[in-house]
Coordinates of C-alpha atoms in Angstrom, one line a residue:
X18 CA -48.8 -36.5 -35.4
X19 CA -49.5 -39.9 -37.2
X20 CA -53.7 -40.2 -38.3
X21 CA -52.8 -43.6 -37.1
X22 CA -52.8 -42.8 -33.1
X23 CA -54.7 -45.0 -31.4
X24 CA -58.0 -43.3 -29.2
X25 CA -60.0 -44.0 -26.6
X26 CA -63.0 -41.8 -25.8
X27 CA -64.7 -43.4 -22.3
X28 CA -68.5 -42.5 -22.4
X29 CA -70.2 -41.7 -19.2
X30 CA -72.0 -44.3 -17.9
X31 CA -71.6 -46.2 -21.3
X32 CA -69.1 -48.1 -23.4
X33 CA -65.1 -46.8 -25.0
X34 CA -64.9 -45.6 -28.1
X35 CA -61.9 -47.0 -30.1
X36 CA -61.1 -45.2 -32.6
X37 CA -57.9 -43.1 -34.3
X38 CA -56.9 -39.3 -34.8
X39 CA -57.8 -39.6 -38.7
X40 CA -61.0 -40.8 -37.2
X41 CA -61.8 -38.2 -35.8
X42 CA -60.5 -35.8 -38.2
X43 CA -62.3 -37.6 -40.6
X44 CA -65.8 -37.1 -38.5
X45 CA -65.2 -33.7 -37.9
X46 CA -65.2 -33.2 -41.7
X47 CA -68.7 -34.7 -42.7
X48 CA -71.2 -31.6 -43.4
X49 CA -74.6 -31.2 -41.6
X50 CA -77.7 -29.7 -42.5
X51 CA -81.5 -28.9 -41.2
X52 CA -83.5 -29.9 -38.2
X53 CA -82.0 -33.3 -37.6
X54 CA -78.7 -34.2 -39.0
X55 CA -79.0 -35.4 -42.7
X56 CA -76.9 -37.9 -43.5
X57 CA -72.8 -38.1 -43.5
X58 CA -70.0 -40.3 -45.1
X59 CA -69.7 -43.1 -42.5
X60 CA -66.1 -42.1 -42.1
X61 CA -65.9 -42.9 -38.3
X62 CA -67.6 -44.6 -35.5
X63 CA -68.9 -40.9 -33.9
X64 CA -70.6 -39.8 -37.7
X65 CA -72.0 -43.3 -37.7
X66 CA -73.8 -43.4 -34.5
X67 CA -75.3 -39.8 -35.3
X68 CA -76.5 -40.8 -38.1
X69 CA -78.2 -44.2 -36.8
X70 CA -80.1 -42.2 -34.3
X71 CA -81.4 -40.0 -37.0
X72 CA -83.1 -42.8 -38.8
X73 CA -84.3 -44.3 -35.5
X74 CA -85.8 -41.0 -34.6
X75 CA -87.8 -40.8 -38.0
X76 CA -88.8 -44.2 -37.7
X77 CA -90.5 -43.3 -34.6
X78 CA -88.1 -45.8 -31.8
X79 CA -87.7 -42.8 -29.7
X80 CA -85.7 -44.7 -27.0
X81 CA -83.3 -45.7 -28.9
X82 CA -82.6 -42.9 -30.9
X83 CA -82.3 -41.3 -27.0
X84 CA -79.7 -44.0 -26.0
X85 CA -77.6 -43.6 -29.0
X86 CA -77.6 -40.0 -29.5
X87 CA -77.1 -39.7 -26.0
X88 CA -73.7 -41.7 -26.7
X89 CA -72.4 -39.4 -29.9
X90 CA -72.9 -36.3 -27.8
X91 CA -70.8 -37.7 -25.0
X92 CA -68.4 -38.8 -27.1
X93 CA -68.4 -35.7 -29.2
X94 CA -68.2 -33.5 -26.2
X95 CA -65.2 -36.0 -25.3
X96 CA -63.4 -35.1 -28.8
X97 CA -63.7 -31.8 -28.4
X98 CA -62.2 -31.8 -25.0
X99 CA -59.6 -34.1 -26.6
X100 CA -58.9 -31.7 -29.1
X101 CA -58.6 -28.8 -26.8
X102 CA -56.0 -30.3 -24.9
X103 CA -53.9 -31.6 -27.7
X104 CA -54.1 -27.8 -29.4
X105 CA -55.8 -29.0 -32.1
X106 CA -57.0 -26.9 -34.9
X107 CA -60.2 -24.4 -34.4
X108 CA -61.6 -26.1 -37.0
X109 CA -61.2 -29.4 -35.9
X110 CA -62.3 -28.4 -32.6
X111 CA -65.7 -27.0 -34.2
X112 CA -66.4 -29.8 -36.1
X113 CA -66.5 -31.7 -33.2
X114 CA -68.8 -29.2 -31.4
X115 CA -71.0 -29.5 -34.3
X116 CA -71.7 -33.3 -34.2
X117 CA -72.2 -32.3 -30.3
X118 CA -74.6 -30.4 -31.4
X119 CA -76.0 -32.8 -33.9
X120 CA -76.7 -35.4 -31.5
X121 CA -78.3 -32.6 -28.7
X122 CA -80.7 -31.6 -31.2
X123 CA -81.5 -35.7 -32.1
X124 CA -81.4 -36.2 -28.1
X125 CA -83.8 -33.1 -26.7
X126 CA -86.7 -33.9 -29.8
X127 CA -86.2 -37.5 -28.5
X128 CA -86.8 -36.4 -25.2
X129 CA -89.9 -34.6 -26.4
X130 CA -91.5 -37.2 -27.9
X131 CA -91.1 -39.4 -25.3
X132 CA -92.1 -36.5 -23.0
X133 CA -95.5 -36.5 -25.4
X134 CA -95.8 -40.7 -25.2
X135 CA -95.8 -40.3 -21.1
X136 CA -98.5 -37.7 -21.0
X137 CA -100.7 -39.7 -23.6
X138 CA -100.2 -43.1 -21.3
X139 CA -101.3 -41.2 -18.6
X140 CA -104.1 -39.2 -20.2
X141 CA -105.4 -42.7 -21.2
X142 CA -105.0 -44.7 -17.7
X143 CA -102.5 -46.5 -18.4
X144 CA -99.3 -45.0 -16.9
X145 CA -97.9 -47.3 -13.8
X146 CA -97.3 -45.0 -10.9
X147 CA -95.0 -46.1 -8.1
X148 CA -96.6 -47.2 -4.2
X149 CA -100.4 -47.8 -6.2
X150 CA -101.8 -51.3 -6.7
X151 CA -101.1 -52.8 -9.7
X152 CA -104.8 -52.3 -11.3
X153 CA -103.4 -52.5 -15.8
X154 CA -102.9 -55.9 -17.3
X155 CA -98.6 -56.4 -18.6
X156 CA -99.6 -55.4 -21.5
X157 CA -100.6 -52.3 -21.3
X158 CA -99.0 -50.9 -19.0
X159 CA -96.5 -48.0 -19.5
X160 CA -93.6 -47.1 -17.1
X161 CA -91.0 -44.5 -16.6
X162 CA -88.5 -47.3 -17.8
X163 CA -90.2 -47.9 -21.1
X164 CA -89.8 -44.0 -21.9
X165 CA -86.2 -44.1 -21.0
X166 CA -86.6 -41.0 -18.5
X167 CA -86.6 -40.7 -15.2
X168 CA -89.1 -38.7 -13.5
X169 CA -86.9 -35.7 -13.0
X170 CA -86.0 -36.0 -16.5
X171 CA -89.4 -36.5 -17.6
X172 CA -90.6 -33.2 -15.7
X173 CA -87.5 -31.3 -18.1
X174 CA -88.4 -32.7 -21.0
X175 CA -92.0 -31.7 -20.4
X176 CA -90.4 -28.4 -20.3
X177 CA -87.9 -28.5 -23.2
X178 CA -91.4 -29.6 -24.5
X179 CA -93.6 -26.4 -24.0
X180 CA -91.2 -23.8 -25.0
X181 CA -90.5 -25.4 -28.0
X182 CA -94.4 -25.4 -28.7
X183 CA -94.4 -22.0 -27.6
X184 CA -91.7 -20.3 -29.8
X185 CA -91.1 -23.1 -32.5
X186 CA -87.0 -23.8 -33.2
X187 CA -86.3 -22.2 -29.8
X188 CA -83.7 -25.5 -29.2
X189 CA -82.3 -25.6 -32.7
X190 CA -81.8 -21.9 -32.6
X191 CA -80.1 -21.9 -29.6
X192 CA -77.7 -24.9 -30.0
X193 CA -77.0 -22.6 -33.3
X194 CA -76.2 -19.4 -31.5
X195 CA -73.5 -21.4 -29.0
X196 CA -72.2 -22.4 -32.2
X197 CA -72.4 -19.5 -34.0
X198 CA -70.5 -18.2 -30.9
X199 CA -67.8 -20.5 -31.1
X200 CA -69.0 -22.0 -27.5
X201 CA -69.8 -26.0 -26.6
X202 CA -73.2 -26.1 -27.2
X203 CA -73.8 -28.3 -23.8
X204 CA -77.2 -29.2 -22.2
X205 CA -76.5 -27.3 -19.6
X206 CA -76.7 -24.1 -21.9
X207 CA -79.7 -25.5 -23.6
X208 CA -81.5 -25.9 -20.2
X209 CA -80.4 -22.3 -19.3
X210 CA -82.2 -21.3 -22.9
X211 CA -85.6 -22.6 -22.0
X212 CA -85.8 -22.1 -18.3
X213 CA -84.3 -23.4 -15.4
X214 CA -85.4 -25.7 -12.8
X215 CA -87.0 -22.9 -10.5
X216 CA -88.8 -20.8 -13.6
X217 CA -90.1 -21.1 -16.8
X218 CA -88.3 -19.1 -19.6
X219 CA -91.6 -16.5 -19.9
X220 CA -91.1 -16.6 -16.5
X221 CA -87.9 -16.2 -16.2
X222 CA -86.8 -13.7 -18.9
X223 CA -83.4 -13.1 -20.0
X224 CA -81.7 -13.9 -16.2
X225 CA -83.0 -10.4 -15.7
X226 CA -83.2 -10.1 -11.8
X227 CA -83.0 -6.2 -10.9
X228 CA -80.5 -5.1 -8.0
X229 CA -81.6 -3.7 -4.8
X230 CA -80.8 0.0 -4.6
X231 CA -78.5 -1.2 -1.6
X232 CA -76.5 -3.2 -3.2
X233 CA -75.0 -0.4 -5.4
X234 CA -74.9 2.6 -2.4
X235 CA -72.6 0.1 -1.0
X236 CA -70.8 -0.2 -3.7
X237 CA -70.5 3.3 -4.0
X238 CA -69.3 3.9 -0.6
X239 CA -66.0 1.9 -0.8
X240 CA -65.2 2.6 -4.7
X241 CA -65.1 5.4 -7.2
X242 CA -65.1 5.2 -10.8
X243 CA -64.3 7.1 -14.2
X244 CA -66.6 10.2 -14.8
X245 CA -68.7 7.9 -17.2
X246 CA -69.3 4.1 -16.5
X247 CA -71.2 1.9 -18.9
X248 CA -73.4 0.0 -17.4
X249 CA -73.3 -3.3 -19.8
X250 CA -76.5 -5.3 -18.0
X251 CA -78.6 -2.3 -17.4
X252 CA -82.2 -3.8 -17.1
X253 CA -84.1 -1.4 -16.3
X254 CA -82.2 0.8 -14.9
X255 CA -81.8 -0.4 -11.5
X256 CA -78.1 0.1 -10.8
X257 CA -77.4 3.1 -13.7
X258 CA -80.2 5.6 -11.7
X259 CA -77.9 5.0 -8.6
X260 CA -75.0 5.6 -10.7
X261 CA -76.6 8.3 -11.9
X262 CA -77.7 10.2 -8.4
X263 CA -74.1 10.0 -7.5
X264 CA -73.2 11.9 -10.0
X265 CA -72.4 10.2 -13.2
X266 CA -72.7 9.9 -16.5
X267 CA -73.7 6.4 -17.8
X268 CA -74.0 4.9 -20.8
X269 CA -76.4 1.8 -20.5
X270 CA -76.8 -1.5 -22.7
X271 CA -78.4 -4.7 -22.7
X272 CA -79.2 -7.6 -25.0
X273 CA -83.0 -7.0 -24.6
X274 CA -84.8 -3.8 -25.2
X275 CA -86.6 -2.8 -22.5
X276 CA -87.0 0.6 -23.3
X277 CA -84.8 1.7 -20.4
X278 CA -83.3 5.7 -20.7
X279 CA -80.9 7.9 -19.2
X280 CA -81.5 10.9 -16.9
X281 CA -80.9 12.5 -20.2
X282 CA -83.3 10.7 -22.2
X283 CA -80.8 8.6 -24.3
X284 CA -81.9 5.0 -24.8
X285 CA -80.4 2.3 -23.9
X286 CA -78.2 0.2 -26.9
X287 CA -79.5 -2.8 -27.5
X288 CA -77.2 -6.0 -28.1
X289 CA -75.3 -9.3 -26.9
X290 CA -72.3 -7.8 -24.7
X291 CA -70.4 -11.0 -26.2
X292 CA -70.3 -9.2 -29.6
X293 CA -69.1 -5.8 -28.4
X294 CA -65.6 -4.2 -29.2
X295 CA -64.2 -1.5 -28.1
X296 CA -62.9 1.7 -30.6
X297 CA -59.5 1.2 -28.7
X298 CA -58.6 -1.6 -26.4
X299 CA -58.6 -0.5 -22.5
X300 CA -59.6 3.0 -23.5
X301 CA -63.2 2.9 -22.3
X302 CA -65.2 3.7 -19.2
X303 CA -65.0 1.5 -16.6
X304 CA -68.0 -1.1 -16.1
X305 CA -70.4 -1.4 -13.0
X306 CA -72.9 -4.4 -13.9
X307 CA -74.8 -7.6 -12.6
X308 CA -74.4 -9.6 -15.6
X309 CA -76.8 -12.6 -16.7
X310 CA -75.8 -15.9 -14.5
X311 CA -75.7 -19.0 -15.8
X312 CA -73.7 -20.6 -18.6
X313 CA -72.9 -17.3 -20.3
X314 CA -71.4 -15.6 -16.9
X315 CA -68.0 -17.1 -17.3
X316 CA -67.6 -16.1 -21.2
X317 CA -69.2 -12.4 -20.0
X318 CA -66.4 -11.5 -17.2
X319 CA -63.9 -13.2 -19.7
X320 CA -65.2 -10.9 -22.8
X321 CA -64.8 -8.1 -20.8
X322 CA -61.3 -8.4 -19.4
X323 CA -59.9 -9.8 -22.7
X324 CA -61.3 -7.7 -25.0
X325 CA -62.8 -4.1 -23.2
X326 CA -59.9 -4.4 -20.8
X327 CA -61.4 -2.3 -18.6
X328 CA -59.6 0.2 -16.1
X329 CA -61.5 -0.9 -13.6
X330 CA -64.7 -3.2 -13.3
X331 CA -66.8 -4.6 -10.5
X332 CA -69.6 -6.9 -11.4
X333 CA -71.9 -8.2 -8.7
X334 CA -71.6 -12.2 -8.5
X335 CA -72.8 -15.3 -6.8
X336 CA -69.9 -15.6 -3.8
X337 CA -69.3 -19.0 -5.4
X338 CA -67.7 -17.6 -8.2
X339 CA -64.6 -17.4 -6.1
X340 CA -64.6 -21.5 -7.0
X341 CA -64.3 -23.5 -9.6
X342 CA -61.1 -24.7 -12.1
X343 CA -62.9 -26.8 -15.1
X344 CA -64.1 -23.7 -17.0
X345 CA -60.7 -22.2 -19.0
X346 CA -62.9 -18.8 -18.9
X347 CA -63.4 -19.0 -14.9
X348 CA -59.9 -19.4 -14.5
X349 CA -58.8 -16.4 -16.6
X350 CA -60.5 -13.9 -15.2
X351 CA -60.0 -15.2 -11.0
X352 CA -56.5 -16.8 -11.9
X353 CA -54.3 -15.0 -14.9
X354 CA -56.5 -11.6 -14.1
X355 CA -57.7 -12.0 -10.4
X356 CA -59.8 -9.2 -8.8
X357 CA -58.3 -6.5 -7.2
X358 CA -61.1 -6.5 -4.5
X359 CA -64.5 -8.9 -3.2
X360 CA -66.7 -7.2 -1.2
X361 CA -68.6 -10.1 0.4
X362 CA -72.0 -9.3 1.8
X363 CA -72.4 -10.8 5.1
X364 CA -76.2 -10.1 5.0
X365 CA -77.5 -11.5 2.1
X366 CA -79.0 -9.1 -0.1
X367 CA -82.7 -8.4 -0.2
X368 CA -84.4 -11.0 -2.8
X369 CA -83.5 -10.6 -6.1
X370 CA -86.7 -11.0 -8.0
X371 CA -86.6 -11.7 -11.4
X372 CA -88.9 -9.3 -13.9
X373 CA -92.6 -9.3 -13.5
X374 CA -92.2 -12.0 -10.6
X375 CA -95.8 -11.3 -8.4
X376 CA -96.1 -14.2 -6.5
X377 CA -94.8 -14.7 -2.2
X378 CA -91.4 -12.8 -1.7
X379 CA -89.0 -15.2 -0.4
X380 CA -86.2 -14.4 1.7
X381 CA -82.5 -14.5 -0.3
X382 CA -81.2 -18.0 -0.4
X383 CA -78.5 -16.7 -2.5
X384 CA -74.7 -15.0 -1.0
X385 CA -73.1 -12.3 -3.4
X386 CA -70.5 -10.2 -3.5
X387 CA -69.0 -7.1 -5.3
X388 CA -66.1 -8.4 -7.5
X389 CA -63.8 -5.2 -8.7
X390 CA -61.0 -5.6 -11.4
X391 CA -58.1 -2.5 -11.5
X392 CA -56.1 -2.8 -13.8
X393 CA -52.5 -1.9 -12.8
X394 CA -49.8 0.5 -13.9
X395 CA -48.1 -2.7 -16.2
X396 CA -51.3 -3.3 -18.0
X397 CA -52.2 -6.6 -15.6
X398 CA -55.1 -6.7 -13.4
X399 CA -52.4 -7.7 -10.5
X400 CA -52.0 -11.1 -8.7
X401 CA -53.7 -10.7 -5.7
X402 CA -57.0 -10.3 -3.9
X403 CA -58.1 -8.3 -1.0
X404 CA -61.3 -9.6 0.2
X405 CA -63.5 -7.7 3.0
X406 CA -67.1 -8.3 4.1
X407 CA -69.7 -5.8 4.2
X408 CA -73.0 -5.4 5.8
X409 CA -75.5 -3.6 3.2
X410 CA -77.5 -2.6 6.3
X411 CA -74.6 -0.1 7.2
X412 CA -75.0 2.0 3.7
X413 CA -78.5 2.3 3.0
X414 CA -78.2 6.3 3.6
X415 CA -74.2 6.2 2.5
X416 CA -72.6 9.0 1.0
X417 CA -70.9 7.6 -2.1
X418 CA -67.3 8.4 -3.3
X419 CA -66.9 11.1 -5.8
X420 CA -66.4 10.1 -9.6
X421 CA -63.4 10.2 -11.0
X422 CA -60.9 9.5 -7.8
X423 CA -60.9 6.2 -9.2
X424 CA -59.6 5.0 -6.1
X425 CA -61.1 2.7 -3.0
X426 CA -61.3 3.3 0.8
X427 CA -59.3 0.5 1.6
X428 CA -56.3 0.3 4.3
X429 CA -54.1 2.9 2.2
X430 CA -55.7 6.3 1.2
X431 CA -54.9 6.5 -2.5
X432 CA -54.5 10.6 -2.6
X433 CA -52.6 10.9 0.5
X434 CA -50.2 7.9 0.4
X435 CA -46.6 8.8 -0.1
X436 CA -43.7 6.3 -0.8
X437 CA -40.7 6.6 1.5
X438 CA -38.8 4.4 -0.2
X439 CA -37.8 4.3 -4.3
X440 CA -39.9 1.7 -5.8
X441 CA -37.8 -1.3 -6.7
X442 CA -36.6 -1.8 -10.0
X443 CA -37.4 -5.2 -11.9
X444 CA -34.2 -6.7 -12.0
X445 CA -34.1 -5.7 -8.0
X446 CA -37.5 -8.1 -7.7
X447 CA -36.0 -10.4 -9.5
X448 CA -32.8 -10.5 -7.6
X449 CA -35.1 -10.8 -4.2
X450 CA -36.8 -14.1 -5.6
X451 CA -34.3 -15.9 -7.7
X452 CA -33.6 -18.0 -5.2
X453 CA -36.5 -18.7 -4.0
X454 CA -37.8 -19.6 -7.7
X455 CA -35.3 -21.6 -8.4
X456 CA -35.9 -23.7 -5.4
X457 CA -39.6 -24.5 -6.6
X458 CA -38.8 -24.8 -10.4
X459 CA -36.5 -27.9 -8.8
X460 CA -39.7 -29.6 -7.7
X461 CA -41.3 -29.5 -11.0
X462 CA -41.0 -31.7 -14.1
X463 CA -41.7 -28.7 -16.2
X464 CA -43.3 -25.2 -15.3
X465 CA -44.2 -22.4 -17.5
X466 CA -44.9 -18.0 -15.9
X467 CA -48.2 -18.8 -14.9
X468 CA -47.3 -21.4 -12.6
X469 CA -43.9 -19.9 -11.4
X470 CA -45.9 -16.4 -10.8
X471 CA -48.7 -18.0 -8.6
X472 CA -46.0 -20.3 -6.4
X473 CA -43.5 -17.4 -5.4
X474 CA -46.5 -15.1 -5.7
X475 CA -45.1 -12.0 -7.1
X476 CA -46.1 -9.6 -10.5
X477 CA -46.2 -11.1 -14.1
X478 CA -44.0 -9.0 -15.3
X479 CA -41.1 -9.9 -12.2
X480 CA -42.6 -13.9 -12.8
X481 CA -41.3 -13.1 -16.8
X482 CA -37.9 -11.7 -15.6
X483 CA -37.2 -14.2 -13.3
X484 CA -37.3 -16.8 -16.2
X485 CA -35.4 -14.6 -18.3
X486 CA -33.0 -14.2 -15.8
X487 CA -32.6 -17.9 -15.2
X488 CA -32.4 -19.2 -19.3
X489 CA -29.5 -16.1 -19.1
X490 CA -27.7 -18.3 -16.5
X491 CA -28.4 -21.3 -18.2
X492 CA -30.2 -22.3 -15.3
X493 CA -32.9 -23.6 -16.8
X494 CA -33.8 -24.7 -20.3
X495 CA -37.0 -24.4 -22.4
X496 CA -39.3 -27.4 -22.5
X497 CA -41.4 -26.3 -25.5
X498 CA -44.6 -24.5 -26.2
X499 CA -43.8 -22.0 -23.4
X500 CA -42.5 -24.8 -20.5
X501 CA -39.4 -24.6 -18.9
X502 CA -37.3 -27.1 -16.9
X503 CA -34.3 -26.9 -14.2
X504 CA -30.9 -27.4 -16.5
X505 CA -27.8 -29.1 -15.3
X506 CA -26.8 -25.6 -13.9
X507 CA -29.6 -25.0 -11.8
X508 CA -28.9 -28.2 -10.0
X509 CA -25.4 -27.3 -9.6
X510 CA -26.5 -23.6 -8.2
X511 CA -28.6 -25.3 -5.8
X512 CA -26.2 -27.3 -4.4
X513 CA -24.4 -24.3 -3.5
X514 CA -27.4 -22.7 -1.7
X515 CA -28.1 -25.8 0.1
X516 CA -24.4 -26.0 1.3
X517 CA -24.5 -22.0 2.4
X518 CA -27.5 -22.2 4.0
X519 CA -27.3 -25.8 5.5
X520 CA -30.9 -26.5 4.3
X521 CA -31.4 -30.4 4.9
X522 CA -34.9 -30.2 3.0
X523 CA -33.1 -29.0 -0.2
X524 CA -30.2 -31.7 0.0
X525 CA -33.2 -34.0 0.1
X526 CA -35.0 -32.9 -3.0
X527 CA -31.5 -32.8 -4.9
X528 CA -30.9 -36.6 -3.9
X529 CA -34.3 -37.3 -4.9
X530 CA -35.0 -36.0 -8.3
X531 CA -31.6 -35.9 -9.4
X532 CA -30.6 -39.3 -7.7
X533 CA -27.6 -38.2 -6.6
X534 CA -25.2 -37.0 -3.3
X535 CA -25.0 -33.5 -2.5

């Protein structure tokens, strides 16, 4: 691809970039150092803006330093994105993360000082508040507008402000770690860092909010796991001593110490589950855990399928987790690896407190649900999803499953259940949906396993042999990186099924994308 190709990166709620791939390439190659971005080779529009709001920062014109950085990390974020989609290099793709995170750090100290500028106006009488009588001459006055902020974003800042006083570098280091990660290093990761809207980070901890005991009996009554089940969130303890009274052994972690032990007296390991590997992949206990929320959720579940690969795994999540298609990770593990089973509560849980919370005890505003992963004889965690609700109020005194069954009480009884019939082969699958795939891959311009699998909703593996089957009979062709598209013999095979089965729908589509009689 030429470094000539034209770009246009569209800011939000400012003005398009233009600007060209070798741009880009050439911005993503200019090196950064310490607390604010020293200067770069003004080898593209993006580097250029960056480094303009560095100097208006040091020169003390806060605002504008805001506006512009404001700009580079859109547009960063933008060419990152951009790069994503157009498989760029990892490299490429980091470089742009970097100047992201270049223009964050420019941004939130910006935000900070102007966070600082506010309070002194106001310490000092001088601060225009909206619905008083105007009682300070023009020109002294100082509004919301000449910080920049609004009030909401004033109140953040503040914030952003006093957990940076309180543990200095807190926002450098943790744009760093999303980097150092490999993740976008996003504002909305930076606000999870510090706190979020509801509790201060002292207050809050690490999103350590322990489970109710009920939560996990129920848990226990409609699922058994291995013998040993690592408990990968453990907190302090509040779901592994449940584990542990039903019988088994657990292995607990968590990326802060909290001193939390075993009934044995092991302590827990301490460290960032994002880091962990297993000795060999899929060969470790199964996982019981609430995971930390927030930005790091989706790259958690993610982690855990993709790497531990888990036999089985059920992980106590927001119901809303069931949503959502813009995060790649979110659509991995409820998409490509769905969950075998969701175990909605239909009575919200009791509250969820987070650690060393004394103040009134609110009622749960919050609905959850048991998500379980099982992973399947072929090595896939299946393609489909059985979801039942519960009632937590029906297990507090529940008799949990034995470990080790490894199986669930759902419709069929997983000890007792005997096939009548000879499990089809694949080429026997595939035979039973060829038609029927070949019908929707006429409907698409291109289509690739994924797609097919979800459309005629069947197995992976019976998705793969369908298109197998199909490039065998030349009835379609490949469209590159993994794409496929209906080939001059699919059209004539469907003409055939449309004639023996008299389907008017199908002679339509044929006429329609082909342009041509049946």
């Amino acid at each position: 691809m030429s470094d000539d190709l034209p770009i246009t990166i569209s800011v939000s709620g400012g003005p398009s970039i233009e600007t060209t791939l070798g741009g880009l390439k050439a911005a993503a190659a200019a090196p950064g150092k310490g607390l604010l971005p020293a200067a770069r080779a003004d080898a593209s529009d993006l580097a250029a803006t960056i480094e303009r709001a560095r100097k208006l920062f040091d020169e003390q014109d806060y605002q504008a330093a805001l506006l512009l950085s404001s700009g580079a990390y859109d547009q960063a974020k933008a060419a990152a994105s951009y790069g994503k989609r157009m498989k760029a290099s990892e490299q490429l793709i980091g470089k742009a993360r970097q100047m992201q995170g270049d223009a964050l750090l420019i941004e939130s100290r910006a935000k900070m000082a102007l966070a600082d500028q506010y309070d002194d106006a106001q310490k000092a009488g001088v601060l225009a508040t909206q619905g008083r009588p105007k009682n300070i001459p023009d020109e002294n006055v100082f509004t919301l507008k000449d910080a920049g902020l609004s009030s909401k974003e004033i109140h953040e800042a503040r914030k952003l402000r006093d957990a940076e006083a309180k543990q200095p570098g807190l926002v450098e280091r943790a744009i760093e770690a999303r980097l150092a990660q490999g993740f976008e290093p996003s504002r909305a990761n930076l606000r999870a860092a510090v706190g979020t809207a509801s509790a201060s980070k002292e207050d809050r901890g690490d999103n350590f909010y322990q489970t109710p005991v009920e939560a996990t009996r129920t848990l226990l009554a409609y699922e058994s796991f291995s013998g040993t089940v690592w408990e990968s969130s453990c907190g302090l303890g509040a779901i592994s001593r449940v584990l542990e009274a039903a019988g088994y052994e657990v292995i607990i972690s968590d990326l802060v110490d909290r001193g939390t032990v075993t009934r044995h007296g092991e302590l827990q390991t301490v460290g960032d589950f994002l880091a962990t590997a297993p000795d060999e992949e899929g060969e470790g206990p199964d996982i019981v855990s609430n995971p930390p929320y927030g930005e790091v959720l989706n790259d958690y579940v993610a982690h855990a399928l993709r790497v531990h690969k888990p036999r089985k795994m059920a992980l106590l999540l927001n119901l809303n987790f069931l949503c959502g298609f813009a995060d790649e990770a979110r659509n991995f593990v409820m998409d490509e690896n769905p969950p075998a089973r969701v175990y909605v509560f239909k009575r919200r849980l009791p509250m969820m407190h987070r650690e060393g919370y004394e103040g009134p005890k609110a009622s749960s505003r919050m609905n959850t649900a048991w998500f379980v992963w099982e992973r399947q004889e072929d090595g896939s965690y299946g393609d489909t999803t059985v979801i039942k609700r519960v009632d937590w109020k029906d297990f507090e005194e529940a008799q949990a499953l034995q470990p080790g069954a490894g199986g669930n009480i759902g419709n069929i009884n997983f000890d007792e259940f005997r096939r009548d019939t000879p499990r089809k082969t694949l080429d026997e699958r595939v035979e039973d949906i060829s038609a029927k795939a070949l019908i929707w891959c006429a409907g698409k311009d291109d289509f690739d396993a994924v797609e097919l699998r979800r459309a005629v909703g069947v197995r992976p593996s019976t998705a793969e042999g369908a298109i197998h089957w199909m490039l065998e009979k030349k009835l379609i062709n490949p469209a590159g990186e993994g794409r496929f598209k209906t080939a001059s013999g699919g059209w004539t095979a469907l003409k055939a099924t449309a004639a023996v089965i008299n389907d008017r729908k199908l002679f339509e589509l044929i006429e329609q994308v082909q342009g041509v009689a049946a």
